[in-house]
XYZ file of N, CA and C in Angstrom:
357
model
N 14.175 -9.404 -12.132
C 12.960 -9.531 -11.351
C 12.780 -8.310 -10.458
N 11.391 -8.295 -9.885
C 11.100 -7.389 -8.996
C 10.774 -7.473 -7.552
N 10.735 -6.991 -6.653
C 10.410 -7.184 -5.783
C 9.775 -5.972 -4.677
N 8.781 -6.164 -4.346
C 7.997 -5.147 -3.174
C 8.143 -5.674 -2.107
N 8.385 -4.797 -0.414
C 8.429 -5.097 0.490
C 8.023 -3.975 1.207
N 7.070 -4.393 2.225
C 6.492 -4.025 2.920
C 7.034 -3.722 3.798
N 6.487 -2.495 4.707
C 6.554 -2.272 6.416
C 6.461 -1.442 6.779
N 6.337 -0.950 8.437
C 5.330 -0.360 9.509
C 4.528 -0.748 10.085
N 4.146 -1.805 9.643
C 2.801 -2.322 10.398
C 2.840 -3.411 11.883
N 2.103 -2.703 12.367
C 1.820 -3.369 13.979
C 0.294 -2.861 13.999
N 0.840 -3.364 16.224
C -0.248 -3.019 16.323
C -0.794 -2.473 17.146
N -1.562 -1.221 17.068
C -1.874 0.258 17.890
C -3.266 0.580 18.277
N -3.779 1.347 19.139
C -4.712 1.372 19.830
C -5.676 1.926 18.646
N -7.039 2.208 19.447
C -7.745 3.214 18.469
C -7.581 4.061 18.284
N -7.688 5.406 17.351
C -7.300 6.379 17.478
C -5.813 6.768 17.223
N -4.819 5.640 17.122
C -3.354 5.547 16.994
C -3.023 6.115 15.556
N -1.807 6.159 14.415
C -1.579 6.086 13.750
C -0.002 5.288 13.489
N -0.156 4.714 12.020
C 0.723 4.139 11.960
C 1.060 4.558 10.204
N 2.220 4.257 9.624
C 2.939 4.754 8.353
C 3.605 3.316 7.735
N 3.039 3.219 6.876
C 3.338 2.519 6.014
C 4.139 2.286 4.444
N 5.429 1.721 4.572
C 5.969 2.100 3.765
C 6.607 0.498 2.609
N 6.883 1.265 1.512
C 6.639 -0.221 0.245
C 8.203 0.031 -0.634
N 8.871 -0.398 -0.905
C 9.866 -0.765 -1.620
C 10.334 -1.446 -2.310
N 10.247 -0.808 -3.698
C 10.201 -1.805 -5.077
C 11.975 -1.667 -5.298
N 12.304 -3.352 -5.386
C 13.861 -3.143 -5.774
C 13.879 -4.210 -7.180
N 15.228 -4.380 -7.930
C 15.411 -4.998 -8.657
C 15.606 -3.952 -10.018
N 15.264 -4.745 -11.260
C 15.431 -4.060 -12.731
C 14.306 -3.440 -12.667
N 14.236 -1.945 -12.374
C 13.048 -0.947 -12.879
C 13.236 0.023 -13.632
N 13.051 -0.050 -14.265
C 12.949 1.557 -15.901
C 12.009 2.529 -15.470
N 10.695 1.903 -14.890
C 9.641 3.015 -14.316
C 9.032 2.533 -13.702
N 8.305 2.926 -12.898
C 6.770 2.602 -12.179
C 5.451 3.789 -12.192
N 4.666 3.209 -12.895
C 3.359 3.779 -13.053
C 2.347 4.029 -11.606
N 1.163 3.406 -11.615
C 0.424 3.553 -10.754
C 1.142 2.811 -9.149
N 0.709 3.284 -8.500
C 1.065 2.447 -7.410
C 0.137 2.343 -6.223
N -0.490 1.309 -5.611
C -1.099 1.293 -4.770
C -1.403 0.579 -3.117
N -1.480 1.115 -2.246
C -2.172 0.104 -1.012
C -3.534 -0.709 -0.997
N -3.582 -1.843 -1.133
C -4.567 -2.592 -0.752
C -4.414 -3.436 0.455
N -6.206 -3.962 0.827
C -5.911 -4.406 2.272
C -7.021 -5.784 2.363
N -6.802 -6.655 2.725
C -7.927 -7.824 3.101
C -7.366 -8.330 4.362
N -9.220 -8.540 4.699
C -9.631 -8.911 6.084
C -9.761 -10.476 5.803
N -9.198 -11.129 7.341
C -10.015 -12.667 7.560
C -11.872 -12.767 6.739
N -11.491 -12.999 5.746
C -12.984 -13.999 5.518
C -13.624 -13.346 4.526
N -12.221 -11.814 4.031
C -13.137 -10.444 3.274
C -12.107 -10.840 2.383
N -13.371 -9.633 0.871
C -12.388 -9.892 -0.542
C -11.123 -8.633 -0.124
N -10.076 -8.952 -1.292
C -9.055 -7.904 -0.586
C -9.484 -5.651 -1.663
N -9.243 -5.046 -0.791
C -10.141 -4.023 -1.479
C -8.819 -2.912 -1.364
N -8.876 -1.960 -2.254
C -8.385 -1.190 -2.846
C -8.560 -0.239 -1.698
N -7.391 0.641 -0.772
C -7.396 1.501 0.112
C -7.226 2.472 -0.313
N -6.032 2.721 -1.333
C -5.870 4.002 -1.774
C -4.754 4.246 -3.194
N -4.523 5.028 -4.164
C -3.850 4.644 -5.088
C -3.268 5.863 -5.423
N -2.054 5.809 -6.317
C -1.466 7.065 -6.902
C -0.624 6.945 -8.456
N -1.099 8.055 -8.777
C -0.777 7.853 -10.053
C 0.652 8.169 -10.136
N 1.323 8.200 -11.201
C 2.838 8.515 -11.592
C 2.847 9.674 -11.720
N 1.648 10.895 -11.976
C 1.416 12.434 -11.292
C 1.210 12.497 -10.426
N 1.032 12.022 -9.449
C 0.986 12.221 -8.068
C -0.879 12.632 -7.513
N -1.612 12.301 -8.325
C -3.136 12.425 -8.306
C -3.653 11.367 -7.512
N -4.230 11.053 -6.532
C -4.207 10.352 -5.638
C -5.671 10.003 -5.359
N -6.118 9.016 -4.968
C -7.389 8.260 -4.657
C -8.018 7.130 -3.351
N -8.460 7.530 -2.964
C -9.126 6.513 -1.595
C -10.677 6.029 -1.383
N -10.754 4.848 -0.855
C -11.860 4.092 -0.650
C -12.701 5.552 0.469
N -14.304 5.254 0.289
C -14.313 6.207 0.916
C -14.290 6.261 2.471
N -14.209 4.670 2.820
C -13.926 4.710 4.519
C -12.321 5.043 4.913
N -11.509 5.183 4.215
C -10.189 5.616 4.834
C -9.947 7.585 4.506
N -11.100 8.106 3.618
C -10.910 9.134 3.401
C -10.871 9.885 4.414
N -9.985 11.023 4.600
C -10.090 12.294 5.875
C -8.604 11.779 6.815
N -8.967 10.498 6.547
C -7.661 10.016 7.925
C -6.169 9.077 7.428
N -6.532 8.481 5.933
C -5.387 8.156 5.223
C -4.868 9.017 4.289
N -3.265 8.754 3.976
C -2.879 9.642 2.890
C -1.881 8.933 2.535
N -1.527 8.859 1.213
C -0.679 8.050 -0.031
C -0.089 8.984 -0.453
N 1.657 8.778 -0.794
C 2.279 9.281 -1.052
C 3.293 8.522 -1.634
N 4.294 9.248 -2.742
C 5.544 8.324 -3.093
C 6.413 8.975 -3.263
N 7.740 8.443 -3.321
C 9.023 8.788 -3.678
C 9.794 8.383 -5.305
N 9.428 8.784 -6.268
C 9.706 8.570 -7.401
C 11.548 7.832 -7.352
N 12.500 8.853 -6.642
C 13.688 8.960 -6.608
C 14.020 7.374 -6.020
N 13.430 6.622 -4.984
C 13.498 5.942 -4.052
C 12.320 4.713 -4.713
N 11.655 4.789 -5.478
C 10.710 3.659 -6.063
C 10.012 3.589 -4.754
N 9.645 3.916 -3.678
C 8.796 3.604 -2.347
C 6.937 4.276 -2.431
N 6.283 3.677 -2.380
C 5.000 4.352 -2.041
C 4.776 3.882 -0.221
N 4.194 5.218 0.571
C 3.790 5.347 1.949
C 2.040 5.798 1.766
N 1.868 4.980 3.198
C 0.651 5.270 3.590
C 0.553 5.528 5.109
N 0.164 6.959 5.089
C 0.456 7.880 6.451
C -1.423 7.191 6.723
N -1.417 6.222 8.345
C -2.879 6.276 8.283
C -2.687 6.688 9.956
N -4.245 7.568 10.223
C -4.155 8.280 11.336
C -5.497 8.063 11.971
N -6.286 8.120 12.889
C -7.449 7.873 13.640
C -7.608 6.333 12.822
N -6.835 5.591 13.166
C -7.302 3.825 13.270
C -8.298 3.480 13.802
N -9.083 2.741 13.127
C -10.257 1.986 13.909
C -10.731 0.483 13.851
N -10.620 -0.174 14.353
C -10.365 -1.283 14.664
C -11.055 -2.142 12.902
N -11.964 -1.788 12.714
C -12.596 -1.784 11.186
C -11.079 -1.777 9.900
N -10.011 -1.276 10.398
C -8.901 -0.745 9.416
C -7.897 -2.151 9.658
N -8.370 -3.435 10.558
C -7.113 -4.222 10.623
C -7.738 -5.217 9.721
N -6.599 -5.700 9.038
C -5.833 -5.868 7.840
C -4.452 -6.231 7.749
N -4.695 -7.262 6.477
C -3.156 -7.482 5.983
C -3.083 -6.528 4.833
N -1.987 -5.665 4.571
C -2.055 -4.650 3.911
C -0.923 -4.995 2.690
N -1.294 -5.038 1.621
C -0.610 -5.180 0.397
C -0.038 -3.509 -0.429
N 1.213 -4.028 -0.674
C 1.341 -2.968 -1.785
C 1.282 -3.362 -2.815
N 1.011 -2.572 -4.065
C 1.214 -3.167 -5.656
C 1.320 -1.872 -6.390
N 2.628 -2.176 -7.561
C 3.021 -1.154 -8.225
C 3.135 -1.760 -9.747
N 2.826 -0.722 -10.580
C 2.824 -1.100 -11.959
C 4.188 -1.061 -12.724
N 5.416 -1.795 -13.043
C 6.502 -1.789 -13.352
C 6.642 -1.749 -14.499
N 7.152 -1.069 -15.225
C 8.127 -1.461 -16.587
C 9.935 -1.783 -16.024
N 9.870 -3.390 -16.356
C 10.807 -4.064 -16.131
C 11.401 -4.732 -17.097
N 12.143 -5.523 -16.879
C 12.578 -6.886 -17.723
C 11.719 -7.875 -17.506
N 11.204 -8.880 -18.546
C 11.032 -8.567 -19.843
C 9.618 -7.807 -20.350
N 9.276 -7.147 -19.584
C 8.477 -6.251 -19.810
C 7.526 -5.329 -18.734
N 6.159 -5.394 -18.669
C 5.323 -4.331 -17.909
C 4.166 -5.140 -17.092
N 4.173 -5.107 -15.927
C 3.313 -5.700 -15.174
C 2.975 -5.046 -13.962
N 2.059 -5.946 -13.399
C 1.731 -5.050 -11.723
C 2.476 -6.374 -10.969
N 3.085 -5.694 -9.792
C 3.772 -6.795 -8.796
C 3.352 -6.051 -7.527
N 2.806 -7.101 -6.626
C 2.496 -7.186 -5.244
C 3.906 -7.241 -4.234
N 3.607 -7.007 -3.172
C 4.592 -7.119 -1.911
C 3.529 -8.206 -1.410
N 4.785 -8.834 -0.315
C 3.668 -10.042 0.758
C 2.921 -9.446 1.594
N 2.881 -8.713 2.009
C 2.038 -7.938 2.817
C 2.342 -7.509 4.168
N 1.675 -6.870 4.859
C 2.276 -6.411 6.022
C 0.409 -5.854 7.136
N 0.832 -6.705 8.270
C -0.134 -6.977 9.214
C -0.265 -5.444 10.097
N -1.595 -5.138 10.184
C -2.070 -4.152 10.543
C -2.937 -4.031 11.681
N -2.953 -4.222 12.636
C -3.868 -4.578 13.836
C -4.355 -2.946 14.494
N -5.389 -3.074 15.091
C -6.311 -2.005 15.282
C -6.924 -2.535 16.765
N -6.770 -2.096 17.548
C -7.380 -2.373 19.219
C -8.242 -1.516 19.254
N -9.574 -2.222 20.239
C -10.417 -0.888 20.988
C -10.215 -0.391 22.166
């Protein structure tokens, strides 16, 4: 089995930044895409930012300029460096990575990790 786990997340003023980091353990052969997603109380959950297994990288366009996605191939971890927070950015923040595992290839989520944003 697999497992993602989350963390970094609290909670910081406006303007704050905080780093977010994801850790896939268990039977992994590879991991493909990997991504941060985030849902709000009462909102669908939406795609923040993503990275490929080249390292080609993608963001919603309200986190663009001030988030950045990154991974550690060596370490199975994807991070999300986010910087000028705005209260609009709190969220429970999911990771999900595309595995080739036992008994085969899927996407697996982390539980998530709480993101709070003050004005």
């Amino acid at each position: 089995q697999v497992q993602l786990v989350e963390s970094g997340g609290g909670l910081v003023q406006a303007g704050g930044s905080l780093r977010l980091s994801c850790a896939a353990s268990g039977i992994i052969f590879s991991i493909n895409a990997m991504g941060w997603y985030r849902q709000a109380p009462g909102k669908e959950r939406e795609l923040v930012a993503a990275i490929t297994g080249g390292g080609s990288a993608n963001y919603a366009d309200s986190v663009k300029g001030r988030f950045t996605i990154s991974r550690d191939n060596a370490k199975n971890t994807v991070n999300l460096q986010m910087n000028s927070l705005k209260p609009a950015d709190t969220a429970i923040y999911y990771c999900n990575a595309a595995v080739v595992s036992t008994p085969g290839y899927r996407n697996y989520w982390g539980q998530g990790t709480q993101v709070t944003v003050s004005s």
